[in-house]
Structure formats: C-alpha cells, structure tokens
Amino acid sequence: MLTINLIREKKELIIERLKIKNFDAEEIITRILALDLSRREIQSKAESLQSDMNRMSKEIGALMKEGKKAEADSTREKTSWLKEEVRSLNDKILPIEEDLKKEIIRLPNLPHISVAPGYGADNNVKVREGGTIPILPDSALPHWDLIKKYDIIDFDLGIKLTGAGFPVYKGKGAKLERALISFFLDKAVFAGYTEMMPPIMVNEDSGFGTGQLPDKEGQMYNVGLDGFYLIPTAEVPVTNIYRDVILSSDQLPVKNVAYTPCFRREAGSWGAHVRGLNRLHQFDKVEIVQIAHPDNSYIALEDMVRHVESLVSELGLPYRIMRLCGGDMSFTSSLTYDFEVWSAAQKRWLEVSSVSNFESFQANRLKCRFKEKGEKQTRLVHTLNGSALALPRIVAAILENYQTENGIKIPAVLVPYTGFDIIT
RNA sequence: GGAGAAAUGGCAGAGCGGUCGAAUGCGGCGGUCUUGAAAACCGUUGUCCGCCUAUCGGUGGACCGGGGGUUCGAAUCCCUCUUUCUCCGCCA
C-alpha cells in the first residue's frame, strides 16, 4: 500500500512509474485525492466542535462541584446540538475512510528504477547464469516417470487421501525431501538467519498485511469455520511477526528463515506444463525474510540473491537469474529476481525461487516501522523475502539431471543429510 | 466443553464517572558528580490523525485488549467479541 503522503505529493511520479507495470493509475489517484481532501475538511470541522464539547463538559464538571446546578444545566442544554453535529460529521468520515482505503489498496507498488517495461516472461532480463546443462541419453525420463520407476512419490495415493496435487512422499523420496529442507535451513542459519517455525494457518489481518487479502482470496485455502487461511508461503506468518511493531534501527536488518508446507488453490492455472511436481496444491518451501533499513534494502536484496545462488550452485543445478519486467512482477513488489533451474528431461527452465524487495509497500500495510537511535520520528521499514528454496521443482530437476542407468545420484552436499548417495 | 477471575504505557502495577494520556516503581534517554565506570541526585520518556510552521516546534482530536452503547462527560457503567489465568471435564 502506497502512503497517502506520497500520493498527495508525487502524483505524477506515481502515474509515470506505474506505467512500467502497465497500470493506469490516473483515475484512481484523482478519486483518492478528492476523498482525502473531503476527509480532512470534515475531520477539521468535527474536531474543532469536539474541542468545544470537551471544554463545556469540563465547565459543567466545575460548576457541579461549586454547586451551581442551574448554570450547569444551562450549559448542558447548549451541548446537545453540538453533540448531534459532531456525531453526524463523524458518521460522514467513516465511509469516506473506507472508500479511501479501498482505492489506495488498488494501487500496485512502484517498480524500482531498474525494472524494464514489458508484458510477460519474454521481457524479463537475464542477469546471470551458472552450472552446466547436462546432456542426457535419449532414454532419459521426465521426473514423473522416474518417481514411479523408483516408487518415491505417489500421486495416486495423494488423490485417494486428499485430491490431485497432494503427493505422498515415500521412502527415499521422503528422506530426500527432508534432507533438502535441513540443508536449506542449515545454510540459512549459517548465513545469519534465525530459524522460525510459524503457524501454517493465519488470520485475516495477517493475510492483509502481506497483501494476499482482500484481492487474492481465491488463491488460498480458507478454513471457513474458524476464518483462518492456510498459508500460501511462509512469507505471510514470518513477515506478519512484525505487524504493528516499532523496531529500533540497531535491530535492523532482521533476518528470519522458516520451513513450512505451502498451500495454493491454483484456481484456473492447470493445463500443460503442470505435470508431476511442476505445480502442486501442497508443497514444501524454505523461505528467507528480511526486515531492512530503507537505506540498505537493496544491499539486503543482493545478499539474498547471492544466498539463493549458492544453494542452486551447491546442488549442481544449471540455473539462471532473471530480473522480472514490470508486467511480470507481482502487485506488491518493487524489484524481483526469479531463479530458474534447468530440467534436463523436460528441456525447460523451472522457476524455483523468487526474491523480492517490497520496499515500504508491505510495511505500510503491516504498520511496521523503525526509529533511528535517538530520534523521535518513526519511518516505515523495507521488507524482503525469497524462496530458499521451493522444493518440488528442485526435486524434479535433481531427479532428471542426476539420473543414470544405475539409479538417481544424490548431489554430494545432500549425502550427509540423506545417508545414501543413490536412489535405486 | 462447564464454572469463575482478569486484560491499563517497554515491563511491573495503581486508578473503578469529571481536574486521567493516566500515580508509583523498574527500564530507556539526557545531565550533574567521577580519570573512567558504578552508585547517588536532577531532568526527560508512547502511538496515530488534523491544523499552523521553510525548519525547530506549536496546537486540536483520538487511543487504557477489539467493536458497539449509556452520559454534558467513560480507563472507570452496560452489551458483545477476542485473549489470558484458576478449577472441573476431555485429551496428543
């Protein structure tokens, strides 16, 4: 959510910058400014009358004490119309504020200056790449065949228990999953992140804080009876830890990491390219989150990108880092880097991580602020997060890229975690 | 699930219709003292919104778990929701 101050002061700049995201903000901003103005006018009026009321109430109190009942009563009579007036003005403010908020939350975050215009994945910019693309024999299998061949992930069983997109990991498949989670967590803790185990259901306030609600309601599973939502990513609980919090500048940056299962309804997104592990309703992910000083948030972003890069690189997966264009970036993001790994049997790139700086956009929804040491003024923090990493596609890439005639080899860094070096 | 009690500033804890944004203690910040530190003493100490102001700041309004109500006036009374604690029941 952009701040009302920014909208008041930098209207033209916002309109310009949002064009990069192919968003026409002009009409919305015009409405916002009009609502803002009328809100302030009414508020001023109401508050000055309220001030009169407060003064008269005190007078009545004083008169009663002195025993001047008649004078107190005459003052009391005078307050009645004021009371009406204040009430009717305040009643006008509420719906205006609601409308104002409704309009403001429709504005996407401003893209960073380095973000290129564009409409989709084709306009993303390749920043770096690494690793070597393996050449597999013609007999190489896609991962959905490999998991059957080695009996390590069972989709049919998941369908029986829950439904499509809820796989059951079995034997060495389950162990590989757990090994990856441990590996990712250990790496993050070593890099200075604090491990968290948050709830995987959140309330509505949390959903609003990170931007899933109210618009992306259909993406999350709703536990109707209790009004909770299953988290689509650990970003939601871990970032919302700092909702309504004022940090001191020497606590920044806050660096947290969490493993959680993630749940996504993925309504309407099924089709080609979603076979096997490519898209699931429930999957495992390790997420890193930083709360940063606004002056340093792009250093933090770079730091996170390097961290994620070290993970894919140590797993020996061919990868590339893409800077998303305006049209491919999320509503809430200022700058996003996507990590893609090469899936050797599908012969395509799979997105395994998305690392973003939200600047103060989430912080404003969260009311997460900080104070510079010794200063009175509060400022909004910057929030960042990134997958480090999302498991299913990493598993898919490992299975495909590391397949041999004798079985699937396990990347060397994982062997201490799995306890085996080949799946047969 | 049943029966009671409670929710106040960073923390602890008073207040239970008017002078309360809120005593007191601790903590934090600034100062005096000291070679330095501690102790002691003095001062200061929240958030949001509006208006005025180039800035420092001034001024008005709101905030005592959330929401609603009674009243000229609510931290204080009433309703409701949430959370916590105690006892009983159930239970990984």
Coordinates of C-alpha atoms (C1' of nucleotides) in Angstrom, one line a residue:
Chain A
M1 CA 0.0 0.0 0.0
L2 CA 1.4 3.4 -1.0
T3 CA 1.3 6.0 1.7
I4 CA -1.2 8.8 1.3
N5 CA 1.6 11.3 1.7
L6 CA 3.3 10.0 -1.3
I7 CA 0.1 10.1 -3.3
R8 CA -0.5 13.7 -2.3
E9 CA 3.0 14.8 -3.1
K10 CA 4.1 12.7 -6.0
K11 CA 1.0 12.1 -8.0
E12 CA 2.7 12.5 -11.4
L13 CA 5.7 10.3 -10.5
I14 CA 3.4 7.5 -9.4
I15 CA 1.4 7.6 -12.6
E16 CA 4.6 7.5 -14.6
R17 CA 6.2 4.7 -12.7
L18 CA 3.1 2.5 -12.7
K19 CA 3.0 2.6 -16.5
I20 CA 6.0 0.3 -16.2
K21 CA 3.7 -2.2 -14.6
N22 CA 1.1 -1.5 -17.3
F23 CA -1.2 0.1 -14.8
D24 CA -3.1 3.2 -15.4
A25 CA -3.3 5.0 -12.0
E26 CA -4.7 8.4 -13.0
E27 CA -8.4 7.8 -12.3
I28 CA -7.8 6.1 -9.0
I29 CA -5.4 8.8 -7.8
T30 CA -7.9 11.5 -8.7
R31 CA -10.5 9.8 -6.7
I32 CA -8.1 9.3 -3.8
L33 CA -7.1 12.9 -3.7
A34 CA -10.7 14.0 -3.7
L35 CA -11.7 11.6 -0.9
D36 CA -8.6 12.6 1.1
L37 CA -9.5 16.3 0.8
S38 CA -13.1 15.9 1.9
R39 CA -12.0 13.6 4.8
R40 CA -9.7 16.3 6.1
E41 CA -12.2 19.1 5.8
I42 CA -14.8 17.1 7.7
Q43 CA -12.3 16.0 10.2
S44 CA -11.2 19.5 10.9
K45 CA -14.7 20.7 11.4
A46 CA -15.6 17.8 13.7
E47 CA -12.5 18.1 15.8
S48 CA -13.0 21.8 16.4
L49 CA -16.6 21.2 17.6
Q50 CA -15.4 18.3 19.7
S51 CA -12.9 20.6 21.3
D52 CA -15.8 23.0 22.2
M53 CA -17.7 20.0 23.6
N54 CA -14.8 18.9 25.7
R55 CA -14.4 22.4 27.1
M56 CA -18.1 22.7 28.0
S57 CA -18.0 19.2 29.7
K58 CA -15.2 20.4 31.9
E59 CA -17.1 23.6 32.7
I60 CA -20.2 21.5 33.7
G61 CA -18.0 19.4 36.0
A62 CA -16.5 22.5 37.6
L63 CA -20.0 24.1 38.1
M64 CA -21.4 21.0 39.6
K65 CA -18.6 20.9 42.1
E66 CA -19.3 24.5 43.1
G67 CA -22.9 23.6 43.5
K68 CA -24.1 25.9 40.7
K69 CA -26.6 23.5 39.4
A70 CA -28.7 25.9 37.4
E71 CA -25.7 27.2 35.4
A72 CA -24.5 23.6 34.8
D73 CA -27.9 22.7 33.4
S74 CA -28.0 25.6 31.0
T75 CA -24.5 24.7 29.7
R76 CA -25.7 21.1 29.4
E77 CA -28.5 22.2 27.2
K78 CA -26.1 24.0 24.9
T79 CA -24.1 20.8 24.3
S80 CA -27.0 18.9 22.8
W81 CA -26.9 20.4 19.3
L82 CA -23.1 20.2 19.3
K83 CA -23.3 16.5 20.2
E84 CA -25.6 15.9 17.2
E85 CA -23.4 17.9 14.9
V86 CA -20.2 16.1 15.9
R87 CA -21.9 12.7 15.6
S88 CA -23.2 13.5 12.1
L89 CA -19.8 14.7 11.0
N90 CA -18.1 11.6 12.3
D91 CA -20.6 9.4 10.7
K92 CA -19.7 11.0 7.4
I93 CA -15.9 10.4 7.9
L94 CA -16.2 6.6 8.3
P95 CA -17.5 5.7 4.9
I96 CA -15.1 8.2 3.3
E97 CA -12.2 6.5 5.0
E98 CA -13.4 3.1 3.9
D99 CA -13.7 4.2 0.3
L100 CA -10.3 5.9 0.5
K101 CA -8.7 2.7 1.7
K102 CA -10.4 0.6 -0.9
E103 CA -9.0 2.9 -3.6
I104 CA -5.5 3.1 -2.1
I105 CA -5.1 -0.7 -1.9
R106 CA -5.9 -1.0 -5.5
L107 CA -2.6 0.8 -6.4
P108 CA 0.3 -1.6 -7.0
N109 CA 3.7 -1.0 -5.6
L110 CA 6.0 1.3 -7.6
P111 CA 8.7 -0.7 -9.6
H112 CA 12.3 0.1 -8.9
I113 CA 14.1 2.3 -11.4
S114 CA 16.0 -0.7 -12.8
V115 CA 12.8 -2.5 -13.8
A116 CA 12.3 -2.8 -17.5
P117 CA 8.8 -2.3 -19.1
G118 CA 7.2 -5.4 -20.6
Y119 CA 4.2 -7.6 -20.6
G120 CA 5.4 -11.1 -19.7
A121 CA 8.2 -13.6 -19.2
D122 CA 9.6 -12.8 -22.6
N123 CA 10.6 -9.3 -21.5
N124 CA 12.5 -10.5 -18.4
V125 CA 16.2 -9.8 -18.3
K126 CA 18.8 -12.5 -17.7
V127 CA 21.2 -11.2 -15.1
R128 CA 23.5 -14.2 -14.6
E129 CA 23.7 -17.9 -15.2
G130 CA 25.7 -20.8 -13.8
G131 CA 26.2 -24.5 -13.9
T132 CA 26.4 -26.8 -16.9
I133 CA 23.4 -28.2 -18.7
P134 CA 23.8 -32.0 -18.7
I135 CA 23.4 -33.9 -21.9
L136 CA 21.2 -36.9 -21.2
P137 CA 20.8 -40.0 -23.4
D138 CA 17.5 -40.4 -25.4
S139 CA 16.4 -42.9 -22.8
A140 CA 16.2 -40.2 -20.1
L141 CA 12.9 -39.9 -18.4
P142 CA 11.0 -36.9 -17.1
H143 CA 10.6 -36.9 -13.3
W144 CA 7.0 -38.1 -13.3
D145 CA 8.2 -41.3 -14.8
L146 CA 11.2 -41.5 -12.5
I147 CA 9.2 -41.2 -9.3
K148 CA 7.1 -44.2 -10.5
K149 CA 10.1 -46.2 -11.5
Y150 CA 11.8 -45.8 -8.1
D151 CA 8.5 -45.6 -6.2
I152 CA 9.5 -42.4 -4.2
I153 CA 6.5 -40.2 -4.7
D154 CA 2.9 -41.4 -5.1
F155 CA 0.3 -39.1 -6.7
D156 CA -2.5 -41.6 -6.8
L157 CA -2.2 -42.2 -3.1
G158 CA -2.4 -38.4 -2.5
I159 CA -5.6 -38.3 -4.7
K160 CA -7.1 -41.0 -2.5
L161 CA -6.3 -39.2 0.7
T162 CA -7.0 -35.6 -0.4
G163 CA -7.1 -34.9 -4.1
A164 CA -4.9 -34.0 -7.1
G165 CA -1.8 -32.0 -6.3
F166 CA -1.2 -33.5 -2.8
P167 CA 1.5 -36.1 -3.3
V168 CA 2.7 -38.7 -0.8
Y169 CA 6.5 -38.9 -0.5
K170 CA 7.7 -42.4 0.2
G171 CA 10.9 -44.0 1.4
K172 CA 13.9 -42.4 -0.1
G173 CA 11.7 -39.7 -1.7
A174 CA 10.5 -38.6 1.8
K175 CA 14.1 -38.7 3.0
L176 CA 15.3 -36.6 0.1
E177 CA 12.6 -34.1 0.8
R178 CA 13.6 -33.9 4.5
A179 CA 17.3 -33.7 3.5
L180 CA 16.7 -30.7 1.3
I181 CA 14.7 -28.9 4.0
S182 CA 17.5 -29.5 6.5
F183 CA 20.2 -28.4 4.0
F184 CA 18.4 -25.2 3.2
L185 CA 17.7 -24.4 6.8
D186 CA 21.3 -25.0 7.9
K187 CA 22.6 -22.9 5.1
A188 CA 20.3 -20.0 6.0
V189 CA 21.2 -20.2 9.7
F190 CA 24.8 -20.3 8.8
A191 CA 24.2 -17.1 6.8
G192 CA 22.8 -15.4 9.9
Y193 CA 19.1 -16.1 9.6
T194 CA 17.1 -17.0 12.7
E195 CA 15.1 -20.2 12.2
M196 CA 11.3 -19.8 12.9
M197 CA 8.5 -22.4 12.9
P198 CA 5.4 -20.3 12.5
P199 CA 1.7 -21.4 12.4
I200 CA 0.7 -22.5 8.9
M201 CA -2.8 -21.1 9.3
V202 CA -3.2 -17.3 9.6
N203 CA -6.0 -14.9 10.3
E204 CA -7.4 -12.2 8.1
D205 CA -5.2 -9.4 9.5
S206 CA -2.1 -11.4 8.5
G207 CA -3.4 -12.0 5.1
F208 CA -4.0 -8.4 4.6
G209 CA -0.6 -7.4 6.0
T210 CA 1.4 -9.1 3.3
G211 CA -1.1 -8.4 0.5
Q212 CA -2.9 -11.7 -0.1
L213 CA -6.1 -10.2 1.1
P214 CA -8.5 -8.9 0.0
D215 CA -7.8 -9.5 -3.7
K216 CA -6.1 -12.9 -3.8
E217 CA -8.6 -14.6 -1.6
G218 CA -9.3 -17.3 -4.1
Q219 CA -5.6 -18.4 -4.1
M220 CA -5.7 -19.5 -0.5
Y221 CA -7.5 -22.4 1.2
N222 CA -10.0 -20.9 3.6
V223 CA -10.7 -22.8 6.8
G224 CA -14.2 -21.4 6.9
L225 CA -15.5 -22.4 10.3
D226 CA -12.7 -20.5 12.0
G227 CA -12.0 -17.8 9.5
F228 CA -8.3 -18.9 9.0
Y229 CA -6.3 -19.3 5.8
L230 CA -3.8 -22.0 5.0
I231 CA -0.6 -20.1 4.2
P232 CA 0.5 -20.0 0.5
T233 CA 4.0 -19.2 1.7
A234 CA 5.9 -18.7 5.0
E235 CA 6.3 -15.1 4.0
V236 CA 2.8 -14.5 5.4
P237 CA 3.4 -15.6 9.0
V238 CA 7.1 -14.6 9.2
T239 CA 6.6 -11.1 7.9
N240 CA 3.5 -10.6 10.0
I241 CA 5.5 -11.2 13.1
Y242 CA 6.4 -7.5 12.6
R243 CA 2.9 -6.3 12.1
D244 CA 2.3 -3.3 14.4
V245 CA 5.9 -3.3 15.6
I246 CA 8.3 -0.4 16.0
L247 CA 11.8 -1.6 15.8
S248 CA 14.9 0.3 16.7
S249 CA 17.4 0.9 13.9
D250 CA 20.1 -1.1 15.5
Q251 CA 17.9 -4.2 15.3
L252 CA 18.0 -4.0 11.5
P253 CA 18.3 -5.9 9.4
V254 CA 16.1 -8.7 10.9
K255 CA 16.8 -12.0 9.1
N256 CA 14.5 -14.9 9.6
V257 CA 14.1 -18.2 7.9
A258 CA 11.3 -20.7 8.1
Y259 CA 10.4 -24.0 6.6
T260 CA 6.7 -24.6 6.1
P261 CA 4.4 -26.5 3.9
C262 CA 2.7 -24.1 1.5
F263 CA -0.9 -24.4 0.2
R264 CA -2.2 -22.9 -3.0
R265 CA -5.5 -23.5 -4.7
E266 CA -4.0 -22.6 -8.1
A267 CA -7.5 -22.0 -9.4
G268 CA -7.6 -21.9 -13.1
S269 CA -3.9 -22.5 -13.6
W270 CA -3.9 -26.1 -14.6
G271 CA -3.0 -27.1 -18.1
A272 CA 0.1 -28.0 -20.0
H273 CA 3.4 -27.8 -18.1
V274 CA 1.9 -28.8 -14.7
R275 CA 2.6 -32.5 -14.8
G276 CA 4.2 -34.2 -11.9
L277 CA 5.9 -31.9 -9.4
N278 CA 5.7 -28.8 -11.6
R279 CA 2.6 -27.4 -9.8
L280 CA 1.1 -28.7 -6.6
H281 CA -1.6 -27.7 -4.1
Q282 CA 0.7 -28.5 -1.1
F283 CA 4.5 -28.3 -1.3
D284 CA 7.4 -27.6 1.0
K285 CA 9.4 -24.4 0.9
V286 CA 12.1 -22.7 2.9
E287 CA 11.6 -19.0 2.9
I288 CA 14.0 -16.2 3.9
V289 CA 12.7 -12.9 5.1
Q290 CA 14.5 -9.7 5.9
I291 CA 13.3 -6.5 7.5
A292 CA 15.7 -3.9 6.4
H293 CA 16.6 -0.2 6.8
P294 CA 15.3 1.6 3.8
D295 CA 18.8 2.9 3.0
N296 CA 20.1 -0.7 2.8
S297 CA 17.3 -2.7 1.4
Y298 CA 18.9 -3.2 -2.0
I299 CA 22.1 -4.4 -0.4
A300 CA 19.9 -6.9 1.5
L301 CA 18.2 -7.9 -1.7
E302 CA 21.6 -8.6 -3.3
D303 CA 22.6 -10.5 -0.2
M304 CA 19.6 -12.7 -0.6
V305 CA 20.1 -13.3 -4.3
R306 CA 23.7 -14.4 -3.5
H307 CA 22.4 -16.8 -0.8
V308 CA 19.9 -18.4 -3.1
E309 CA 22.5 -18.6 -5.8
S310 CA 24.8 -20.5 -3.5
L311 CA 22.1 -23.1 -2.9
V312 CA 21.3 -24.0 -6.5
S313 CA 25.0 -23.8 -7.3
E314 CA 26.0 -26.3 -4.5
L315 CA 23.2 -28.6 -5.6
G316 CA 25.0 -28.6 -9.0
L317 CA 21.9 -27.5 -10.9
P318 CA 22.2 -25.3 -14.0
Y319 CA 20.5 -22.0 -13.2
R320 CA 19.8 -18.6 -14.5
I321 CA 18.7 -15.4 -12.6
M322 CA 16.1 -13.3 -14.3
R323 CA 15.2 -9.7 -13.4
L324 CA 11.4 -9.5 -13.9
C325 CA 10.0 -6.9 -16.2
G326 CA 7.2 -4.6 -15.0
G327 CA 4.4 -6.7 -16.4
D328 CA 5.7 -10.0 -14.9
M329 CA 6.2 -8.6 -11.4
S330 CA 3.8 -9.1 -8.6
F331 CA 1.4 -6.4 -7.4
T332 CA 3.4 -5.9 -4.2
S333 CA 7.0 -6.0 -5.4
S334 CA 9.4 -3.2 -6.3
L335 CA 12.1 -5.5 -7.8
T336 CA 12.0 -9.2 -8.2
Y337 CA 14.7 -11.7 -9.3
D338 CA 13.5 -15.2 -10.3
F339 CA 15.7 -18.2 -10.1
E340 CA 15.2 -20.9 -12.7
V341 CA 16.9 -24.3 -12.9
W342 CA 17.2 -26.4 -16.0
S343 CA 15.1 -29.5 -16.1
A344 CA 17.0 -31.8 -18.3
A345 CA 14.3 -34.2 -19.4
Q346 CA 11.6 -31.7 -19.7
K347 CA 14.1 -29.5 -21.5
R348 CA 12.9 -26.3 -19.9
W349 CA 13.6 -23.8 -17.2
L350 CA 11.6 -24.2 -13.9
E351 CA 11.1 -21.3 -11.6
V352 CA 12.4 -22.4 -8.1
S353 CA 12.8 -19.1 -6.3
S354 CA 11.5 -15.5 -6.4
V355 CA 13.4 -12.9 -4.4
S356 CA 11.8 -9.6 -3.9
N357 CA 12.2 -6.2 -2.3
F358 CA 8.8 -4.8 -1.4
E359 CA 10.3 -1.6 -0.1
S360 CA 7.7 0.1 2.2
F361 CA 4.7 -1.3 0.4
Q362 CA 4.0 -4.2 2.8
A363 CA 5.4 -2.3 5.8
N364 CA 2.7 0.3 5.3
R365 CA 0.0 -2.4 5.4
L366 CA 1.8 -4.0 8.4
K367 CA 2.4 -0.8 10.2
C368 CA 6.0 -2.0 10.7
R369 CA 8.2 1.0 11.5
F370 CA 11.6 1.7 13.0
K371 CA 13.2 4.5 14.9
E372 CA 16.6 5.9 14.3
K373 CA 18.5 5.8 17.5
G374 CA 17.9 8.9 19.5
E375 CA 15.3 10.2 17.1
K376 CA 11.6 10.6 17.8
Q377 CA 10.3 10.1 14.3
T378 CA 9.2 6.7 13.0
R379 CA 9.7 5.6 9.4
L380 CA 8.5 2.5 7.5
V381 CA 10.9 -0.4 7.2
H382 CA 11.5 -2.2 4.0
T383 CA 10.5 -5.9 3.8
L384 CA 12.1 -8.5 1.5
N385 CA 11.6 -12.2 1.0
G386 CA 12.8 -15.0 -1.2
S387 CA 12.3 -18.7 -1.6
A388 CA 15.4 -20.6 -0.5
L389 CA 14.2 -22.8 -1.9
A390 CA 10.9 -24.2 -3.1
L391 CA 11.3 -28.0 -3.0
P392 CA 9.2 -29.7 -5.7
R393 CA 10.9 -28.3 -8.8
I394 CA 14.3 -28.7 -7.2
V395 CA 13.4 -32.4 -6.6
A396 CA 12.2 -32.6 -10.2
A397 CA 15.5 -31.1 -11.5
I398 CA 17.6 -33.3 -9.3
L399 CA 15.8 -36.5 -10.4
E400 CA 16.0 -35.6 -14.1
N401 CA 19.5 -34.2 -14.1
Y402 CA 21.1 -36.8 -11.9
Q403 CA 19.5 -39.9 -13.4
T404 CA 21.9 -42.6 -14.6
E405 CA 21.4 -46.2 -15.8
N406 CA 22.0 -47.4 -12.3
G407 CA 19.8 -45.0 -10.5
I408 CA 19.5 -41.4 -9.4
K409 CA 22.6 -40.0 -7.8
I410 CA 22.3 -37.6 -4.9
P411 CA 24.2 -34.3 -5.0
A412 CA 27.3 -34.6 -2.8
V413 CA 26.2 -31.8 -0.4
L414 CA 23.0 -33.7 0.4
V415 CA 24.5 -37.1 1.1
P416 CA 25.3 -36.2 4.8
Y417 CA 21.6 -35.4 5.1
T418 CA 20.1 -38.4 3.2
G419 CA 22.6 -41.0 4.4
F420 CA 22.5 -42.6 0.9
D421 CA 24.1 -41.4 -2.4
I422 CA 21.9 -43.1 -4.9
I423 CA 18.2 -43.9 -5.3
T424 CA 17.8 -47.4 -6.9
Chain B
rG1 C1' -16.9 -28.4 26.9
rG2 C1' -18.7 -26.4 32.2
rA3 C1' -17.8 -22.7 36.4
rG4 C1' -15.2 -18.3 38.0
rA5 C1' -11.4 -14.2 37.5
rA6 C1' -8.9 -10.8 34.6
rA7 C1' -6.9 -7.6 30.2
rU8 C1' -4.0 -0.2 31.8
rG9 C1' 2.2 3.0 28.8
rG10 C1' 8.8 -1.1 27.1
rC11 C1' 7.8 -4.1 31.8
rA12 C1' 5.5 -4.3 36.7
rG13 C1' 1.4 -2.0 38.8
rA14 C1' -2.4 2.0 40.9
rG15 C1' -6.9 4.3 39.3
rC16 C1' -13.1 2.0 39.2
rG17 C1' -18.0 8.6 36.3
rG18 C1' -15.3 15.0 35.8
rU19 C1' -9.2 18.2 37.4
rC20 C1' -6.5 11.0 33.9
rG21 C1' -2.5 10.4 28.5
rA22 C1' -3.2 8.2 33.1
rA23 C1' 0.1 7.7 40.2
rU24 C1' 4.3 4.9 41.7
rG25 C1' 8.4 1.5 40.8
rC26 C1' 11.7 -0.6 37.1
rG27 C1' 13.8 0.0 32.4
rG28 C1' 15.3 3.6 28.4
rC29 C1' 17.4 8.5 27.1
rG30 C1' 19.9 13.3 28.7
rG31 C1' 22.6 15.7 32.6
rU32 C1' 25.4 16.6 37.5
rC33 C1' 29.4 14.1 40.1
rU34 C1' 33.9 10.9 38.5
rU35 C1' 40.5 9.9 35.4
rG36 C1' 36.6 6.3 33.6
rA37 C1' 32.6 3.4 35.4
rA38 C1' 29.1 2.2 39.2
rA39 C1' 26.1 4.4 42.9
rA40 C1' 23.5 8.8 44.1
rC41 C1' 20.9 13.0 42.6
rC42 C1' 18.2 16.1 38.7
rG43 C1' 15.5 16.2 34.2
rU44 C1' 13.1 13.5 30.3
rU45 C1' 10.3 9.3 28.3
rG46 C1' 4.2 6.3 23.7
rU47 C1' 1.4 6.0 19.0
rC48 C1' -1.9 7.8 15.1
rC49 C1' -4.6 11.7 12.6
rG50 C1' -5.9 17.1 11.6
rC51 C1' -4.4 22.3 11.5
rC52 C1' -0.5 26.1 11.8
rU53 C1' 5.0 26.4 10.7
rA54 C1' 10.5 26.7 5.4
rU55 C1' 12.6 24.1 10.0
rC56 C1' 12.7 23.6 15.4
rG57 C1' 8.1 23.3 17.1
rG58 C1' 3.2 24.8 18.5
rU59 C1' -1.9 23.5 18.7
rG60 C1' -6.6 20.4 18.3
rG61 C1' -8.6 15.4 18.2
rA62 C1' -8.2 10.1 19.1
rC63 C1' -6.0 5.8 21.7
rC64 C1' -6.2 2.2 29.0
rG65 C1' -7.5 -5.9 24.6
rG66 C1' -11.2 -5.2 19.7
rG67 C1' -16.1 -3.4 18.4
rG68 C1' -20.8 -1.1 20.0
rG69 C1' -23.8 1.6 23.8
rU70 C1' -25.4 4.9 28.2
rU71 C1' -23.8 10.1 29.7
rC72 C1' -22.9 17.1 29.1
rG73 C1' -18.5 13.9 30.5
rA74 C1' -16.1 6.8 30.4
rA75 C1' -9.7 3.6 31.8
rU76 C1' -14.0 3.7 35.3
rC77 C1' -21.1 1.8 34.0
rC78 C1' -23.7 -1.7 30.2
rC79 C1' -23.6 -5.2 25.8
rU80 C1' -20.6 -8.1 22.6
rC81 C1' -16.2 -10.4 20.7
rU82 C1' -11.2 -11.9 21.5
rU83 C1' -7.3 -13.4 24.6
rU84 C1' -5.1 -14.9 29.3
rC85 C1' -5.3 -17.2 34.2
rU86 C1' -7.7 -20.7 38.1
rC87 C1' -10.8 -25.0 39.0
rC88 C1' -13.6 -29.3 36.7
rG89 C1' -14.1 -32.5 32.4
rC90 C1' -11.7 -34.4 27.9
rC91 C1' -7.1 -35.2 25.5
rA92 C1' -1.7 -35.8 21.7

